[in-house]
Short mmCIF file of C-alpha atoms in Angstrom, two decimals:
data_model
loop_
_atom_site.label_atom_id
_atom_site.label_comp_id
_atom_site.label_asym_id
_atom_site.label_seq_id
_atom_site.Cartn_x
_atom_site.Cartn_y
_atom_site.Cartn_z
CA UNK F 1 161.92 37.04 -6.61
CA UNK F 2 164.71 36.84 -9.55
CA UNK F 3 165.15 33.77 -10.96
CA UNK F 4 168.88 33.21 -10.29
CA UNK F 5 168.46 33.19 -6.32
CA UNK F 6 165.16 31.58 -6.08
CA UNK F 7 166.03 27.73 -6.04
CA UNK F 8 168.86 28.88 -3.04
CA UNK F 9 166.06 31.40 -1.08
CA UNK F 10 163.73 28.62 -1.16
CA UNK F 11 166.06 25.94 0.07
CA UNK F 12 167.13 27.92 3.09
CA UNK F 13 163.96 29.13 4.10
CA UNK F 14 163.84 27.10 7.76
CA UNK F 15 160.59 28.77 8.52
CA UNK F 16 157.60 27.01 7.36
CA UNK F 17 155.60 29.40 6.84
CA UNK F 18 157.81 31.61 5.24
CA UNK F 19 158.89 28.70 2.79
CA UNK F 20 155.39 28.40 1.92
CA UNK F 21 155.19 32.33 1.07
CA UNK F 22 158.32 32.45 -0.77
CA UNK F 23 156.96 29.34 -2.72
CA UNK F 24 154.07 31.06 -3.77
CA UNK F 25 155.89 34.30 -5.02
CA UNK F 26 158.26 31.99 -6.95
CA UNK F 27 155.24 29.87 -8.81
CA UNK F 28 153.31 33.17 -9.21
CA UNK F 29 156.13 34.53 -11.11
CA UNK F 30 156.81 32.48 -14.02
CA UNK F 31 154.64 29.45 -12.87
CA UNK F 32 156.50 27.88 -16.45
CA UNK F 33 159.65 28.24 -15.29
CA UNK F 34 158.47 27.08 -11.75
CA UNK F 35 156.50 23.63 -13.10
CA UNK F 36 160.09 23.43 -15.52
CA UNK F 37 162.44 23.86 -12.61
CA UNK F 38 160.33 21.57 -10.08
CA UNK F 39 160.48 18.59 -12.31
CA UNK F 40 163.97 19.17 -12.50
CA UNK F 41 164.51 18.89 -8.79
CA UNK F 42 162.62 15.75 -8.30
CA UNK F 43 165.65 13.96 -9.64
CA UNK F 44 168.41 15.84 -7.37
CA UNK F 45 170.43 13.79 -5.15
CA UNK F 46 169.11 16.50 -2.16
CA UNK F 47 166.30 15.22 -0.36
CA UNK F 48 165.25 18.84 0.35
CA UNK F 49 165.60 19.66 -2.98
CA UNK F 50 162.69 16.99 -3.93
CA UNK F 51 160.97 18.13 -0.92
CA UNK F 52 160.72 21.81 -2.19
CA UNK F 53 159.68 19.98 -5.86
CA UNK F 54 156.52 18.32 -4.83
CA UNK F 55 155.91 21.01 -2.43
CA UNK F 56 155.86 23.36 -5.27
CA UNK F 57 154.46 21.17 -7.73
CA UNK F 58 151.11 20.81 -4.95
CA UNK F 59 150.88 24.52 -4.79
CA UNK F 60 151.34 24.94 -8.95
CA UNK F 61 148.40 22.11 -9.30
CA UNK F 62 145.88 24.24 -7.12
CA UNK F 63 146.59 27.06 -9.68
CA UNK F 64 146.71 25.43 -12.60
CA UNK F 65 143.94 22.49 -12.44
CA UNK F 66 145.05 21.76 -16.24
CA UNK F 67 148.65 20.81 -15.24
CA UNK F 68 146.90 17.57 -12.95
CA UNK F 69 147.91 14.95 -15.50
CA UNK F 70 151.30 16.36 -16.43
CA UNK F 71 152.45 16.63 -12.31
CA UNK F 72 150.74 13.37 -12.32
CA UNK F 73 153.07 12.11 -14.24
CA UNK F 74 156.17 13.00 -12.58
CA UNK F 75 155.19 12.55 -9.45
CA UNK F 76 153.91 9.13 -9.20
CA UNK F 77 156.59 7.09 -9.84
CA UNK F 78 158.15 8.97 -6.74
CA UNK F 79 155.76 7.39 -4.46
CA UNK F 80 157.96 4.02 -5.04
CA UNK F 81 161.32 5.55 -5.07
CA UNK F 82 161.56 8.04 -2.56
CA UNK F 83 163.06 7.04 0.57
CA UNK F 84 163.24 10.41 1.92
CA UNK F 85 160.03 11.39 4.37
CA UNK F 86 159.77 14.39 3.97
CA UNK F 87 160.53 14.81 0.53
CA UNK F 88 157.40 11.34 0.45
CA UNK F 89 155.48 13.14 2.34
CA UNK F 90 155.34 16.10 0.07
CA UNK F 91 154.74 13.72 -2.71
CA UNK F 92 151.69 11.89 -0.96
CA UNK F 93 150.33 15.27 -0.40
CA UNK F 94 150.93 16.84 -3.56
CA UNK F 95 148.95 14.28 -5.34
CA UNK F 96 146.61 15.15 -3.21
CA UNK F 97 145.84 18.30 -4.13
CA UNK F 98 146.18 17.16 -7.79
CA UNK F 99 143.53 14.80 -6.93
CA UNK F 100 145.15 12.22 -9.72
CA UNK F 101 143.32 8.74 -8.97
CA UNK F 102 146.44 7.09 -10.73
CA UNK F 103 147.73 7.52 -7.65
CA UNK F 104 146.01 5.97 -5.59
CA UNK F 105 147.07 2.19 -5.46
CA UNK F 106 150.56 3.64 -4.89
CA UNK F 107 149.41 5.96 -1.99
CA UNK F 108 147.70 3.34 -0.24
CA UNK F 109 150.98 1.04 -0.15
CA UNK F 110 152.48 3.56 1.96
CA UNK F 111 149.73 3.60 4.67
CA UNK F 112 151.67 1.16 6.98
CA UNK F 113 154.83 3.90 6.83
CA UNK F 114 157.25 4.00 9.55
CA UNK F 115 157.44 8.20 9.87
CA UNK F 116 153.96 9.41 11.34
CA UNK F 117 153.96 12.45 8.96
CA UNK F 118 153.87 10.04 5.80
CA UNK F 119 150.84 7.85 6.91
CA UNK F 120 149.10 11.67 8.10
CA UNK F 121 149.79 12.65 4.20
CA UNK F 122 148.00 9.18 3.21
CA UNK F 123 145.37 9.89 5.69
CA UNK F 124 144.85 13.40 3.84
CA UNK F 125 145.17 12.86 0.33
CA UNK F 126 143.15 9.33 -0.15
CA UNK F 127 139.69 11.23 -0.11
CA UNK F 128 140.92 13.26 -3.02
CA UNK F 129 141.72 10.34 -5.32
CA UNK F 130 139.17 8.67 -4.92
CA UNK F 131 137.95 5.70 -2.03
CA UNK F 132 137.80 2.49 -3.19
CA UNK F 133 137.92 -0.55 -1.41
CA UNK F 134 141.63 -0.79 -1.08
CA UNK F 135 142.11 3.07 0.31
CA UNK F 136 138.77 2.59 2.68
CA UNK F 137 140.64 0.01 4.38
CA UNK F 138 143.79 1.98 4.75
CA UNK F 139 142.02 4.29 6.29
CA UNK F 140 140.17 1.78 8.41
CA UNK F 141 143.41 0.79 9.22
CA UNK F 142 144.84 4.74 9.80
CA UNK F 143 141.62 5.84 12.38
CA UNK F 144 143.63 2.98 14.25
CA UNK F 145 146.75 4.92 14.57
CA UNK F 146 148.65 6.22 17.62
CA UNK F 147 148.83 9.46 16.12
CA UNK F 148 146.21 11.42 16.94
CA UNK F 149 146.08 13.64 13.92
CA UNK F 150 146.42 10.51 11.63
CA UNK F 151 143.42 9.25 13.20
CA UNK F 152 141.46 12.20 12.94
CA UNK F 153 141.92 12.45 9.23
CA UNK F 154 141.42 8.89 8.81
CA UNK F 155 137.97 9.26 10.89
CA UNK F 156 137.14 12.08 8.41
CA UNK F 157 137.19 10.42 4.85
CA UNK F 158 135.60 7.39 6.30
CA UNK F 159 132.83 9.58 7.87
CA UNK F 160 132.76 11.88 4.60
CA UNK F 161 132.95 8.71 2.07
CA UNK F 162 129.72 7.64 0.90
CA UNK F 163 130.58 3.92 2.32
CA UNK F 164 128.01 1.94 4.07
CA UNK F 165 129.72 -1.13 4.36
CA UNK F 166 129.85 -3.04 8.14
CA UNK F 167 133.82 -2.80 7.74
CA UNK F 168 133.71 1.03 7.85
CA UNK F 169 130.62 1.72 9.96
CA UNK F 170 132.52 -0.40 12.86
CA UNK F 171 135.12 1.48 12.14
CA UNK F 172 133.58 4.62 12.95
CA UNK F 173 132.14 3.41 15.64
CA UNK F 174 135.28 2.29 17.24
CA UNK F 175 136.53 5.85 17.35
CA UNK F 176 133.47 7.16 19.39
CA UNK F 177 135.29 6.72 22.38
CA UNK F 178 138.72 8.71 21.41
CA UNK F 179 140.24 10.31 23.88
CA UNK F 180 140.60 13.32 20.56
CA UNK F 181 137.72 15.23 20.57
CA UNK F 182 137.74 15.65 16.89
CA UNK F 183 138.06 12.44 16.05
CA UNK F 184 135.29 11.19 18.56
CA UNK F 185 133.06 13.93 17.40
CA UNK F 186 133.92 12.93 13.12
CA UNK F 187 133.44 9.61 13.99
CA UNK F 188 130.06 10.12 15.94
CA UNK F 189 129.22 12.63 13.26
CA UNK F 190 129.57 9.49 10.40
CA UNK F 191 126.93 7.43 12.42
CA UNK F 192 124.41 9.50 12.15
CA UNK F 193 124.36 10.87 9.00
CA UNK F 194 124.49 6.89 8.51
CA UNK F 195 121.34 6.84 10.74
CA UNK F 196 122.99 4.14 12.86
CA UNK F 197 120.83 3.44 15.91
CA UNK F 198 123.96 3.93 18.43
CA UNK F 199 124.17 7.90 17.47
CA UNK F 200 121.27 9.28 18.91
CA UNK F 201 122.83 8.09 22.94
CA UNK F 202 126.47 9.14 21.59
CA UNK F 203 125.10 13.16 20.10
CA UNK F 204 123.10 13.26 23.22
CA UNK F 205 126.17 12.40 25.71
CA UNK F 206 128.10 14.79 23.86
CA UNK F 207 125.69 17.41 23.43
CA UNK F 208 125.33 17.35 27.54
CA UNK F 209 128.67 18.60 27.25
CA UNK F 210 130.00 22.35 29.19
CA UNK F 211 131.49 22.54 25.34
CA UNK F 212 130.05 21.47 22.45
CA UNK F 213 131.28 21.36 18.65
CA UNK F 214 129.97 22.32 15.38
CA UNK F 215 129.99 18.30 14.50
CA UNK F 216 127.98 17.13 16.51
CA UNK F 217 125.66 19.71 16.31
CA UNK F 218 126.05 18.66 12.81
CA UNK F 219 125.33 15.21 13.66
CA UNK F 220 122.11 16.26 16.13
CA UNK F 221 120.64 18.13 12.70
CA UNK F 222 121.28 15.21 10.87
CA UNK F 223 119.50 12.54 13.24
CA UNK F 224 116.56 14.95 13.78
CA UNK F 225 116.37 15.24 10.01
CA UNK F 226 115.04 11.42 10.50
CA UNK F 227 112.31 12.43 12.00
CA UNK F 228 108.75 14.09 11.66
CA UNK F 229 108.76 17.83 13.01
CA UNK F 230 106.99 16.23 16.28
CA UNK F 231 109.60 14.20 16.87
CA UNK F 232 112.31 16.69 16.79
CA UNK F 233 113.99 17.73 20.05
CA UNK F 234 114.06 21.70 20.22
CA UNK F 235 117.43 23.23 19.35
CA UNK F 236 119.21 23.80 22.52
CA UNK F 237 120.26 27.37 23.93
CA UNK F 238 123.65 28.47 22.74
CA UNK F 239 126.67 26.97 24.16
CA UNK F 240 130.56 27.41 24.28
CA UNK F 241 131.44 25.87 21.00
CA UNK F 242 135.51 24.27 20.86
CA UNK F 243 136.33 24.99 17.67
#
């Protein structure tokens, strides 16, 4: 891709999926240029034109782990003066991937967000910079969510967080009733590898199940790994696994 038509390819891509190719050709170029031109369009009045920044910045960080503090830099004082959502969005997630725990009080203000895809980028990215107390209750607060893929990511990094605390194990266990089978099946999967005593009833309901999922086959292996090898229910036959 020539570096004169780039910026204007990139900012009429409509196509997702596209976008995200043509981003990736651009960065793989001259990813220089690309980091140069990025930090450039974080400033521009166009709110896609910051979009396509931290969009490109994400992509240039999973390349180039050494450029985490210097996208850092730029992009954190976006997270309190964008009032675009998508281009906040992008932001949230692009720190993210740069995994920049600076970050993360400023992330965390922006789990109450009005636009669904800003409080899913929160949900995603708090794992990655790190769960204190203040992003464990945002995402207390996010497995509460309408939105079902907010939730589910929510359920995840409290389920994947090392947290033992009452506050999050309720928490979990509040979702083991979703009406999302991921998120019921992350949340279930958090209480046992927690040992709490309500998983073995929830893994077995689940596990009775026509279909039954990786997690909480996950979560059977990790109750059973409780136990002595007399203890241990036998491993059932092979089932129709939703994926």
């Amino acid at each position: 891709m020539k570096k004169r038509d780039a910026i204007g390819q990139l900012l009429s891509a409509t196509n997702e999926k596209r976008r995200y190719k043509l981003i990736g050709e651009w960065i793989a170029t001259d990813p220089d240029v690309a980091l140069a031109q990025s930090i450039r369009l974080l400033g521009d009045a166009d709110a896609l034109a910051r979009t396509l920044a931290a969009d490109s910045l994400g992509q240039l960080v999973q390349l180039h782990r050494d450029w985490a503090a210097r996208i850092g830099d730029v992009l954190i004082p976006r997270l309190a003066s964008e009032n675009n959502a998508d281009a906040l969005q992008s932001v949230v997630a692009a720190l993210g991937h740069a995994g920049d725990e600076r970050a993360r009080p400023s992330i965390v203000v922006h789990s109450s967000h009005l636009a669904v895809d800003v409080r899913f980028a929160v949900a995603w990215a708090l794992p990655s910079v790190g769960l204190d107390e203040s992003a464990l209750a945002a995402l207390r607060q996010l497995s509460r969510d309408l939105d079902e893929d907010v939730r589910d990511w929510a359920t995840f990094g409290l389920a994947e967080s090392k947290a033992h605390d009452t506050a999050t194990i309720e928490a979990l266990a509040g979702r083991t009733e979703d009406e999302h089978y991921d998120t019921r099946c992350e949340a279930i999967l958090g209480l046992a590898t927690r040992h709490d005593p309500r998983a073995r009833a929830l893994v077995d309901r689940e596990l009775a199940q026509p279909m039954v999922g990786e997690l909480i086959r996950e979560a059977d292996a990790a109750l059973n790994a409780w136990l002595t090898p007399k203890e241990r229910r036998p491993r059932l036959p092979g089932r129709t696994q939703r994926k």
